[in-house]
mmCIF file of C-alpha atoms in Angstrom:
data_model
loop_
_atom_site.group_PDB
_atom_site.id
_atom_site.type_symbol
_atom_site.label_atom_id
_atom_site.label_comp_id
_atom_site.label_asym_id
_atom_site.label_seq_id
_atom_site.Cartn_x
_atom_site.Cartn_y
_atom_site.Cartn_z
ATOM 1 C CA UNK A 1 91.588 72.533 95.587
ATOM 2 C CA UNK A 2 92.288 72.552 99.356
ATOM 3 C CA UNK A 3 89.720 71.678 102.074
ATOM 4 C CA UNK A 4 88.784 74.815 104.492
ATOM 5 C CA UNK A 5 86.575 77.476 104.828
ATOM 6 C CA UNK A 6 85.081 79.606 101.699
ATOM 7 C CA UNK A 7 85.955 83.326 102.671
ATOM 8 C CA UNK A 8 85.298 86.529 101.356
ATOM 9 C CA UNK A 9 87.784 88.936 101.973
ATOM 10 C CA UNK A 10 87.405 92.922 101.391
ATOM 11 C CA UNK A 11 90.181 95.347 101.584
ATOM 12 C CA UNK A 12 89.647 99.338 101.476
ATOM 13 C CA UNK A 13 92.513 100.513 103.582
ATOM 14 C CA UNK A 14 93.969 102.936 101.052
ATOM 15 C CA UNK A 15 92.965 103.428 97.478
ATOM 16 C CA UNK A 16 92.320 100.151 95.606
ATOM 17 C CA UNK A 17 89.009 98.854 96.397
ATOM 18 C CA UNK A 18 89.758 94.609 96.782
ATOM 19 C CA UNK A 19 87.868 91.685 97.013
ATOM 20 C CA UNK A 20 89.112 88.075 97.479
ATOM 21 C CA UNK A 21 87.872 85.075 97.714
ATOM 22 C CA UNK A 22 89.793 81.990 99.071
ATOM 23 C CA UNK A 23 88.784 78.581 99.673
ATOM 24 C CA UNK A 24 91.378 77.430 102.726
ATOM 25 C CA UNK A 25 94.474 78.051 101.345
ATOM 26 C CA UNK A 26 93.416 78.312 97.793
ATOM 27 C CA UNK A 27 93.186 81.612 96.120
ATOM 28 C CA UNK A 28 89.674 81.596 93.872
ATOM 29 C CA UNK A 29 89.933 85.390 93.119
ATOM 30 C CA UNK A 30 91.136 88.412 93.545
ATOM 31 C CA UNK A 31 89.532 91.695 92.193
ATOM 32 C CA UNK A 32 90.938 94.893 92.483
ATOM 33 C CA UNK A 33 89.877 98.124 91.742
ATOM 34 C CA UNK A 34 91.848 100.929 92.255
ATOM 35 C CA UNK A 35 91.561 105.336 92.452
ATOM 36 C CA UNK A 36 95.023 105.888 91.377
ATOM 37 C CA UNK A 37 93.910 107.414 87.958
ATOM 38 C CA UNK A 38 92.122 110.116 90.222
ATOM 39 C CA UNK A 39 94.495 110.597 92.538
ATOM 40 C CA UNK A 40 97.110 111.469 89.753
ATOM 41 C CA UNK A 41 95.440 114.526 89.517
ATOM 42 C CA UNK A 42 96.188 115.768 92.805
ATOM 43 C CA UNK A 43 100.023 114.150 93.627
ATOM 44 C CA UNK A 44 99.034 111.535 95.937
ATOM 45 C CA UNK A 45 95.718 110.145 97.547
ATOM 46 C CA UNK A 46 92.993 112.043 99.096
ATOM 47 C CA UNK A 47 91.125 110.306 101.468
ATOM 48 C CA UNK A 48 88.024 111.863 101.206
ATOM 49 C CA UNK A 49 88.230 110.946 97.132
ATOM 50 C CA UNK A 50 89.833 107.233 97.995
ATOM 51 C CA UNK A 51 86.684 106.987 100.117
ATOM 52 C CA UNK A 52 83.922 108.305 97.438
ATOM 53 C CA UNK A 53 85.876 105.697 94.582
ATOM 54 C CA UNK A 54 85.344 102.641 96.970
ATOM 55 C CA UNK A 55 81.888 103.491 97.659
ATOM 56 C CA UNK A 56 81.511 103.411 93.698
ATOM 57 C CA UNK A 57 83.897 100.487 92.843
ATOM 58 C CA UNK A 58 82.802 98.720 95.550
ATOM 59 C CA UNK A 59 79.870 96.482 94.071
ATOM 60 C CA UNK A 60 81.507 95.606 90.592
ATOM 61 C CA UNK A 61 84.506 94.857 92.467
ATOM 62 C CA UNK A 62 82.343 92.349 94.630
ATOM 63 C CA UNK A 63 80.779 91.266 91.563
ATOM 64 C CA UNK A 64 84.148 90.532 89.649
ATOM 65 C CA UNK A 65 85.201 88.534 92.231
ATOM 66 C CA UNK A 66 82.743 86.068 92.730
ATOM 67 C CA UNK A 67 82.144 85.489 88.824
ATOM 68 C CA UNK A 68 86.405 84.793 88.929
ATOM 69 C CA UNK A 69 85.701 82.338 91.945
ATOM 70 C CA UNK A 70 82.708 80.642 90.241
ATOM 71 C CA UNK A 71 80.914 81.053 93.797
ATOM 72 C CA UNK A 72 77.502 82.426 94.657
ATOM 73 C CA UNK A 73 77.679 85.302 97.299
ATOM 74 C CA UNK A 74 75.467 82.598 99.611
ATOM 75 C CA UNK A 75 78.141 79.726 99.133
ATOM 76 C CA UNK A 76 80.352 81.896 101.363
ATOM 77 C CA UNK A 77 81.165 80.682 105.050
ATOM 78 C CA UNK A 78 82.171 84.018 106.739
ATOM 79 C CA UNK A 79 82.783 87.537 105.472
ATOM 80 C CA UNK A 80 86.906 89.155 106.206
ATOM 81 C CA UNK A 81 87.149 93.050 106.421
ATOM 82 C CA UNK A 82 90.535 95.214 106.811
ATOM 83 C CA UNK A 83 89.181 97.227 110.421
ATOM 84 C CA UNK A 84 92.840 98.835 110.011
ATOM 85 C CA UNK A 85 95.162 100.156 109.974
ATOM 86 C CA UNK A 86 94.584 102.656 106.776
ATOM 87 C CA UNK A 87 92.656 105.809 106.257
ATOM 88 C CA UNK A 88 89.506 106.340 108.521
ATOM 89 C CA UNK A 89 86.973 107.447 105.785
ATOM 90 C CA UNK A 90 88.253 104.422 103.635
ATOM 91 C CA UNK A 91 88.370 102.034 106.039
ATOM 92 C CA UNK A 92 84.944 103.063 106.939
ATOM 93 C CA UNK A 93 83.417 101.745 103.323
ATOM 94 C CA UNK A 94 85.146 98.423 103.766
ATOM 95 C CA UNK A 95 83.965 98.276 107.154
ATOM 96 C CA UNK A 96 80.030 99.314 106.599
ATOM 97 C CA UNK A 97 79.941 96.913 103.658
ATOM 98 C CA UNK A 98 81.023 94.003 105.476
ATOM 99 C CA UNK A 99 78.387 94.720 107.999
ATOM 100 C CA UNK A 100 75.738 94.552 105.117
ATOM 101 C CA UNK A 101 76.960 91.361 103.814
ATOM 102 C CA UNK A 102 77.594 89.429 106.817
ATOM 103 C CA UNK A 103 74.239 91.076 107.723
ATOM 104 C CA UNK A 104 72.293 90.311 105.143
ATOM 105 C CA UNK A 105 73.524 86.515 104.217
ATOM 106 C CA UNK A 106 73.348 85.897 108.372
ATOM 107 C CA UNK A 107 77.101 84.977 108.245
ATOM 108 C CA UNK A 108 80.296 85.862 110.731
ATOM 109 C CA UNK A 109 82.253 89.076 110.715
ATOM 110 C CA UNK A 110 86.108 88.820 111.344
ATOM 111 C CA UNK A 111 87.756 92.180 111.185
ATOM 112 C CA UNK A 112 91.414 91.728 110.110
ATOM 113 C CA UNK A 113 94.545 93.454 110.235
ATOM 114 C CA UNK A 114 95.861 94.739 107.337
ATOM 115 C CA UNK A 115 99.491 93.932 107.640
ATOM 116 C CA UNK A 116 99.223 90.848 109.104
ATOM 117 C CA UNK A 117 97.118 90.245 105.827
ATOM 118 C CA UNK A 118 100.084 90.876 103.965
ATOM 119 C CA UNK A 119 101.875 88.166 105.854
ATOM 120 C CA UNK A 120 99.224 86.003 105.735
ATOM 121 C CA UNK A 121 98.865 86.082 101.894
ATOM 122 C CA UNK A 122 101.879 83.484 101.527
ATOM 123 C CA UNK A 123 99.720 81.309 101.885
ATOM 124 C CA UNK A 124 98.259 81.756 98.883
ATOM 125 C CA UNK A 125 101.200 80.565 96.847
ATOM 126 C CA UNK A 126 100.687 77.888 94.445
ATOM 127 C CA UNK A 127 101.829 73.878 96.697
ATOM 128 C CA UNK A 128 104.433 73.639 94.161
ATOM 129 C CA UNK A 129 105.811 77.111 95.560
ATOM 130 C CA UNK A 130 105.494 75.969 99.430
ATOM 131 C CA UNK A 131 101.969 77.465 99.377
ATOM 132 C CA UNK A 132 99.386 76.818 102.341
ATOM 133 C CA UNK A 133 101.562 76.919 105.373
ATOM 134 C CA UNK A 134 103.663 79.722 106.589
ATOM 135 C CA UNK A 135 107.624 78.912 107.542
ATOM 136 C CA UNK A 136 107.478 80.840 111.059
ATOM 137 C CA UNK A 137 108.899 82.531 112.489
ATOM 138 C CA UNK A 138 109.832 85.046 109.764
ATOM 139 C CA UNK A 139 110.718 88.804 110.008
ATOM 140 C CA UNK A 140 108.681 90.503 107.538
ATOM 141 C CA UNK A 141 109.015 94.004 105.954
ATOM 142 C CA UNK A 142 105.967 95.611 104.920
ATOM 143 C CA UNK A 143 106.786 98.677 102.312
ATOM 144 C CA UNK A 144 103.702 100.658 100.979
ATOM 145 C CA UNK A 145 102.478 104.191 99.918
ATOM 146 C CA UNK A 146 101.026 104.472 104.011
ATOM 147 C CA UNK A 147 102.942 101.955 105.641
ATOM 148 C CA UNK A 148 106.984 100.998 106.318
ATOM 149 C CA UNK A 149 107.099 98.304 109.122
ATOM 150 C CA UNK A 150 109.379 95.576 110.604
ATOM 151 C CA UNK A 151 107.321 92.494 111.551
ATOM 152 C CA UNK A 152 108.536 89.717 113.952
ATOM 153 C CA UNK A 153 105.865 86.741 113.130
ATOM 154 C CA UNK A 154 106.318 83.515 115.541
ATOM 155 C CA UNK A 155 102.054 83.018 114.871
ATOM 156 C CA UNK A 156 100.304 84.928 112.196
ATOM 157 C CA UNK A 157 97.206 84.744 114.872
ATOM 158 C CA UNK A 158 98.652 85.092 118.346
ATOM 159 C CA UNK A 159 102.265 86.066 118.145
ATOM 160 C CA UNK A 160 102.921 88.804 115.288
ATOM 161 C CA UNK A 161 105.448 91.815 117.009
ATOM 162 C CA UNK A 162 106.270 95.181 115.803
ATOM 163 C CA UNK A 163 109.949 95.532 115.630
ATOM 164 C CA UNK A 164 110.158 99.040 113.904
ATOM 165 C CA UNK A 165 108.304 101.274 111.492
ATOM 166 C CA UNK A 166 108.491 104.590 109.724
ATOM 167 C CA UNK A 167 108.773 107.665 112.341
ATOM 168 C CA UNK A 168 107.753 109.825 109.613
ATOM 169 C CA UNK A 169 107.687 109.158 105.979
ATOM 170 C CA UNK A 170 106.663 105.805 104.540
ATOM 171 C CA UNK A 171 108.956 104.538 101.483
ATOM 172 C CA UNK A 172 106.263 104.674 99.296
ATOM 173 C CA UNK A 173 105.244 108.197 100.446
ATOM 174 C CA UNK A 174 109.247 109.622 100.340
ATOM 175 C CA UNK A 175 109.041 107.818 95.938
ATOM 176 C CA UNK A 176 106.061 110.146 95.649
ATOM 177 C CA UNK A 177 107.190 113.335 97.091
ATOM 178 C CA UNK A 178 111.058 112.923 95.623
ATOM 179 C CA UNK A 179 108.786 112.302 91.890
ATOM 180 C CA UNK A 180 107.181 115.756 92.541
ATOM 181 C CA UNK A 181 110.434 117.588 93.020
ATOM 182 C CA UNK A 182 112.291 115.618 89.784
ATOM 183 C CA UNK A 183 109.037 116.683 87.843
ATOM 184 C CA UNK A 184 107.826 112.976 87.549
ATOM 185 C CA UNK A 185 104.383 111.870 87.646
ATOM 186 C CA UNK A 186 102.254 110.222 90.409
ATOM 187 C CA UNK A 187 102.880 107.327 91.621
ATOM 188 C CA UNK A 188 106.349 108.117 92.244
ATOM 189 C CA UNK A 189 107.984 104.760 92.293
ATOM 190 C CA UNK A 190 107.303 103.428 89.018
ATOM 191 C CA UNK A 191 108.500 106.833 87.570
ATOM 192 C CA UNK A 192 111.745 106.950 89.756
ATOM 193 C CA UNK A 193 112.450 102.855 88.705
ATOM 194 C CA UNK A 194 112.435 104.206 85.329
ATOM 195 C CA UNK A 195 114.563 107.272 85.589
ATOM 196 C CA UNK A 196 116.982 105.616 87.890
ATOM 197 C CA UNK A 197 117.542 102.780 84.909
ATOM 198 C CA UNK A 198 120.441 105.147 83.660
ATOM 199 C CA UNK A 199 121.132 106.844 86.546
ATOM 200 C CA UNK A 200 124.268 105.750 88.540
ATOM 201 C CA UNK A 201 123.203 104.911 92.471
ATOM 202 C CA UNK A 202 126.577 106.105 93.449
ATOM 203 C CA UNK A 203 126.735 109.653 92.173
ATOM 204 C CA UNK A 204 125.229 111.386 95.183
ATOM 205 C CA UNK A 205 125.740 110.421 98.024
ATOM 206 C CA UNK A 206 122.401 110.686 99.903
ATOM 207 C CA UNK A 207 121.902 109.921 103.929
ATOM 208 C CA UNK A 208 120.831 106.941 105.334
ATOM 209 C CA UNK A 209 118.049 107.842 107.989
ATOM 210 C CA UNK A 210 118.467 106.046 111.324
ATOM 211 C CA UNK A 211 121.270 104.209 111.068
ATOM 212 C CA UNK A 212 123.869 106.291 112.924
ATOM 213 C CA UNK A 213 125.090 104.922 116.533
ATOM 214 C CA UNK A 214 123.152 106.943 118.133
ATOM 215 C CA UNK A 215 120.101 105.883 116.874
ATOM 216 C CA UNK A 216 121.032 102.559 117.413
ATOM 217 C CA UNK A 217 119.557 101.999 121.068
ATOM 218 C CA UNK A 218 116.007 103.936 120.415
ATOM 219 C CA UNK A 219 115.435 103.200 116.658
ATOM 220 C CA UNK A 220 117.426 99.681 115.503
ATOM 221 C CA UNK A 221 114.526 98.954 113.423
ATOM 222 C CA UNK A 222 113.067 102.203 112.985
ATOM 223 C CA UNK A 223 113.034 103.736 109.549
ATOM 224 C CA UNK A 224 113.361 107.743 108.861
ATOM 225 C CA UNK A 225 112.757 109.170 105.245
ATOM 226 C CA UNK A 226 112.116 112.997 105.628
ATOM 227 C CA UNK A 227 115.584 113.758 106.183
ATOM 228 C CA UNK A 228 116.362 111.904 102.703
ATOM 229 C CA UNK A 229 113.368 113.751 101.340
ATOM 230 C CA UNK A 230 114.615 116.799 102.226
ATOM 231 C CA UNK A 231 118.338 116.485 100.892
ATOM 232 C CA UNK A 232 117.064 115.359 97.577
ATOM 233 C CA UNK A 233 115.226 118.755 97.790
ATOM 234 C CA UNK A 234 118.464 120.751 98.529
ATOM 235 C CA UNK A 235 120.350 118.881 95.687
ATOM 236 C CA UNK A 236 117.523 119.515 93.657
ATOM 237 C CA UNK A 237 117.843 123.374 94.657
ATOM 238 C CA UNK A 238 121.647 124.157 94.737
ATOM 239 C CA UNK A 239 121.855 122.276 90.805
ATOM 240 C CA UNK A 240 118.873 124.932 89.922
ATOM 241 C CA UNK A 241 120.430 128.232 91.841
ATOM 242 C CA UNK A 242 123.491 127.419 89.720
ATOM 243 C CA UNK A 243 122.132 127.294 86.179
ATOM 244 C CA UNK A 244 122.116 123.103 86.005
ATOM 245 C CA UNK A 245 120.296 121.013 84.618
ATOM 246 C CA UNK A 246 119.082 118.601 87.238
ATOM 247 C CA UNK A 247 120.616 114.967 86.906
ATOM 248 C CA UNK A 248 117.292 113.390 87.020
ATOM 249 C CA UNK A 249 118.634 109.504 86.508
ATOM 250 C CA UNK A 250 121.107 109.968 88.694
ATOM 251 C CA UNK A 251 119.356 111.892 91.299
ATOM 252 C CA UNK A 252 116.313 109.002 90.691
ATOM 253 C CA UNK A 253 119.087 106.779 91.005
ATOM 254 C CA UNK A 254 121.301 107.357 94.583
ATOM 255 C CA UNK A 255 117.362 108.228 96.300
ATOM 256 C CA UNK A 256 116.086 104.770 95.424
ATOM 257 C CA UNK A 257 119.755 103.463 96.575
ATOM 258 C CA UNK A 258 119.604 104.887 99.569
ATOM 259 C CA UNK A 259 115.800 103.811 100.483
ATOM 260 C CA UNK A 260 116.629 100.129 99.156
ATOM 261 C CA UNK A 261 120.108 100.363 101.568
ATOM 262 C CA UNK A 262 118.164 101.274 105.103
ATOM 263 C CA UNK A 263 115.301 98.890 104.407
ATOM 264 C CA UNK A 264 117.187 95.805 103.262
ATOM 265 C CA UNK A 265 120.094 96.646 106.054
ATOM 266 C CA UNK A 266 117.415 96.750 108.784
ATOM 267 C CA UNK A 267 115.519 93.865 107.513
ATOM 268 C CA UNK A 268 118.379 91.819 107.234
ATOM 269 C CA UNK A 269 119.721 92.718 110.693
ATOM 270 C CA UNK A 270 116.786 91.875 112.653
ATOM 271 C CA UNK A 271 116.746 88.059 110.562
ATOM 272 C CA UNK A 272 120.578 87.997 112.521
ATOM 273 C CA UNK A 273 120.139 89.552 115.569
ATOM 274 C CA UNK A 274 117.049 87.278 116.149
ATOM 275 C CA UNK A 275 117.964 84.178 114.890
ATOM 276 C CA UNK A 276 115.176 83.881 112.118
ATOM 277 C CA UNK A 277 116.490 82.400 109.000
ATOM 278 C CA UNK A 278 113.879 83.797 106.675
ATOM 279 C CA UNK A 279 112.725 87.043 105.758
ATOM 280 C CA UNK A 280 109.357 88.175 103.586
ATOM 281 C CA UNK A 281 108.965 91.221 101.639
ATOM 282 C CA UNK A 282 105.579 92.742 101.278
ATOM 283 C CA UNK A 283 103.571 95.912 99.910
ATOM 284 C CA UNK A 284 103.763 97.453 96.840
ATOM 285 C CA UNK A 285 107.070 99.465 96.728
ATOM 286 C CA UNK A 286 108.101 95.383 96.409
ATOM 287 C CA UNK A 287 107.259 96.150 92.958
ATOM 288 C CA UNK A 288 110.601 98.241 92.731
ATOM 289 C CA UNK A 289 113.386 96.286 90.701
ATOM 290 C CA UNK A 290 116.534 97.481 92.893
ATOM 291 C CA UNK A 291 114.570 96.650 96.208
ATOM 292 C CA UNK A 292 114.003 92.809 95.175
ATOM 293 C CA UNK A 293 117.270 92.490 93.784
ATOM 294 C CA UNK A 294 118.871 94.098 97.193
ATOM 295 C CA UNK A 295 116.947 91.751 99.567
ATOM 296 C CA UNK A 296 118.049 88.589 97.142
ATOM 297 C CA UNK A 297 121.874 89.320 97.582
ATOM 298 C CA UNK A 298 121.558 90.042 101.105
ATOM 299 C CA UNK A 299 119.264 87.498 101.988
ATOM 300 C CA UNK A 300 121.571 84.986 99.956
ATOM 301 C CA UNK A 301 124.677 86.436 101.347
ATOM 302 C CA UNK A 302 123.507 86.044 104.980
ATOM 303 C CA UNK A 303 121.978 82.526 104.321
ATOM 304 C CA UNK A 304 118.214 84.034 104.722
ATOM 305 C CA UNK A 305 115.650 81.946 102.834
ATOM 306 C CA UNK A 306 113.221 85.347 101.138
ATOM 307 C CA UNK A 307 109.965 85.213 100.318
ATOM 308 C CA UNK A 308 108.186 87.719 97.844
ATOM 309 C CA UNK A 309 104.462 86.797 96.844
ATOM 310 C CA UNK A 310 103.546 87.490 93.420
ATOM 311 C CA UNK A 311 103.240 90.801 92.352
ATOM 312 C CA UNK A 312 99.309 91.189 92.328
ATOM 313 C CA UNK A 313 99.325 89.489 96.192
ATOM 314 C CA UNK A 314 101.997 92.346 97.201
ATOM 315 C CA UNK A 315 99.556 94.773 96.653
ATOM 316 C CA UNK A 316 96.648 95.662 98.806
ATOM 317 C CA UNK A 317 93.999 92.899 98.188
ATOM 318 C CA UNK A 318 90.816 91.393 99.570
ATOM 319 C CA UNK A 319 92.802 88.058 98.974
ATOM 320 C CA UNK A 320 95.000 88.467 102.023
ATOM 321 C CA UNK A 321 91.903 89.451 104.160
ATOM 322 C CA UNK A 322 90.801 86.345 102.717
ATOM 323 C CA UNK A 323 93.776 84.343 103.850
ATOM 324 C CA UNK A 324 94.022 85.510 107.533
ATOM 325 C CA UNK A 325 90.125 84.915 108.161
ATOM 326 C CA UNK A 326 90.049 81.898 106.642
ATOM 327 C CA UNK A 327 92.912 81.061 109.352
ATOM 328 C CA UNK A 328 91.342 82.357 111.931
ATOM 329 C CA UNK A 329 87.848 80.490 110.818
ATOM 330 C CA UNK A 330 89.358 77.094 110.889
ATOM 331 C CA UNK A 331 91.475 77.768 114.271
ATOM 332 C CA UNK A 332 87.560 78.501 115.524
ATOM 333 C CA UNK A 333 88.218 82.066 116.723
ATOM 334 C CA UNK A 334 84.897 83.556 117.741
ATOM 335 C CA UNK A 335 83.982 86.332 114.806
ATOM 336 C CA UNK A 336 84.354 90.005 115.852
ATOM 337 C CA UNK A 337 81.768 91.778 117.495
ATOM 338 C CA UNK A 338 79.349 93.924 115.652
ATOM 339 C CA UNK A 339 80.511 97.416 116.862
ATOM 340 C CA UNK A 340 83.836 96.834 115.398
ATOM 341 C CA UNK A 341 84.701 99.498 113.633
ATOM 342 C CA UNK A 342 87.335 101.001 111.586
ATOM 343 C CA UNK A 343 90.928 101.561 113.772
ATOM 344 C CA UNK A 344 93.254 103.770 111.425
ATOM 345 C CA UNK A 345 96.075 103.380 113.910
ATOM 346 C CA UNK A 346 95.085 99.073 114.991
ATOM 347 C CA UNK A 347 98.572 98.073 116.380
ATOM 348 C CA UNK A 348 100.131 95.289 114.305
ATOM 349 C CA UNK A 349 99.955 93.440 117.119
ATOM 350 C CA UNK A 350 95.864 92.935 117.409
ATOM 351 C CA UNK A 351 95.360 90.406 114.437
ATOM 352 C CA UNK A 352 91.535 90.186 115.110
ATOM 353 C CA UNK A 353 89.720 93.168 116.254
#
């Protein structure tokens, strides 16, 4: 077990309630508890309902965590809290129980960022992996349900840089809404990994959003999904106005080729145009099969060492809250203040708030 600082880490940025617990470098636990059975019902999250299931989840989750770690809630050194960015009224559970903790046990606050958490959490990786130090700088790219970003890291505490992100739709977000129109289920992109198993990625061919000329200058690293969204809609349409059937796999199939295109084209770019020979994927729409196996041949092809943590560390989790305050404990950062409060727009840029 590595030497460092015992953190707990809490994470309510979205809909999965998560606390971690990490001892330096060493991942102890990682709870998670997540909404997504009642946000099914509806076709995607609802913040006010995300915000009701953390205030319920939250103490089991807490709970969970520190009978995984083997740690009484005093042992703790300092308490780690996503402050943003995420939904407000989520954000706000995370945030207010944080308070109480640190409050109550008379410890320090640090209010994190969640993306650079999901940087940070490579350093969870087992030593025998290259776990507890980060190879910087790295470009990372950050795919989720709320979030599709293009990190430059030369410091996961003072240098982190926002090269591009989603001007509309996240990835995540476009899987959902192109499920709803193919008559999958929520979440969309385990549904449209499964449909586009027999589909052919070729068939239609689908646009690639910002990655014309002209966008070059003003969006290089910015990503665009609505305009995808939208033509799967109009294919969609025109097969039902003329008596089709809808080609589900294959429609499943060219949308999730054209997402994994744009995002590993971008990603892969920047790692070139920068000079920075390694590249980390992170969020959960890393969970999709085509997008890993993309960003391998790419990366490999270009000479780009990439990272992917472990499935449950892709994820939003307390763990990776865990990670960066732990970091910024032993760099002796002074905690955050006890007005912070949740940011549901905190640039990537501001690690601490």
């Amino acid at each position: 077990m590595s030497d460092g600082p015992l953190i707990l880490g809490i994470e309510t940025s979205c809909d999965e309630t998560g606390v971690g617990i990490v001892r330096g470098t060493t991942l102890l636990a990682n709870a998670i508890a997540s909404s997504m059975d009642e946000q099914a019902r509806y076709g995607g999250v609802v913040p006010e309902i995300a915000a009701r299931a953390h205030l319920e989840a939250m103490q089991p989750t807490l709970d969970a965590a520190l009978a995984e770690a083997g740690v009484a809630l005093g042992d703790v050194d300092a308490i780690a809290v996503t402050s943003g960015p995420g939904l407000a009224g989520a954000l706000m559970v995370g945030v207010g129980a944080a308070k109480a903790l640190a409050i109550a046990l008379g410890k320090p606050l640090y209010a994190v960022n969640h993306l650079v958490g999901h940087v940070g959490v490579d350093l969870l990786r087992p030593a025998e992996e290259g776990g507890g130090e980060l190879e910087l700088p790295t470009v990372a790219l950050l795919v989720s349900g709320g979030h599709t970003s293009l990190l430059l890291v030369r410091d996961l505490l003072d240098d982190v840089e926002l090269l591009g992100e989603t001007v509309d739709d996240a990835a995540g977000e476009a899987f959902d809404k192109v499920a709803r129109l193919l008559g999958l289920p929520y979440p969309g992109g385990p549904q449209i990994d499964r449909a586009a198993a027999s589909g052919d990625p070729t068939a239609i061919a689908f646009p690639r959003g910002l990655t014309a000329a002209k966008d070059q200058a003003a969006h290089r690293f910015d990503f665009s999904f609505s305009g995808l969204k939208t033509a799967v809609a109009r294919h969609v349409e025109q097969c039902r106005a003329r008596g089709e059937e809808v080609p589900v796999a294959d429609v499943a199939a060219s949308f999730r080729e054209a997402v994994v295109d744009v995002l590993t084209a971008k990603a892969i770019a920047a790692c070139r145009e920068l000079g920075v020979p390694r590249l980390m994927l992170g969020g959960g729409v890393v969970a999709n099969a085509r997008l890993r196996e993309v960003a391998a041949e790419r990366a490999a092809a270009a000479g780009i060492a990439l990272r992917i943590p472990p499935f449950a560390l892709c994820t939003d989790n307390g763990a990776m809250i865990a990670a960066v305050g732990a970091q910024l404990v032993a760099a002796g950062r002074a905690p955050s203040s006890w007005d912070v409060g949740a940011d549901s727009t905190l640039p990537a840029t501001v690690v601490q708030a």
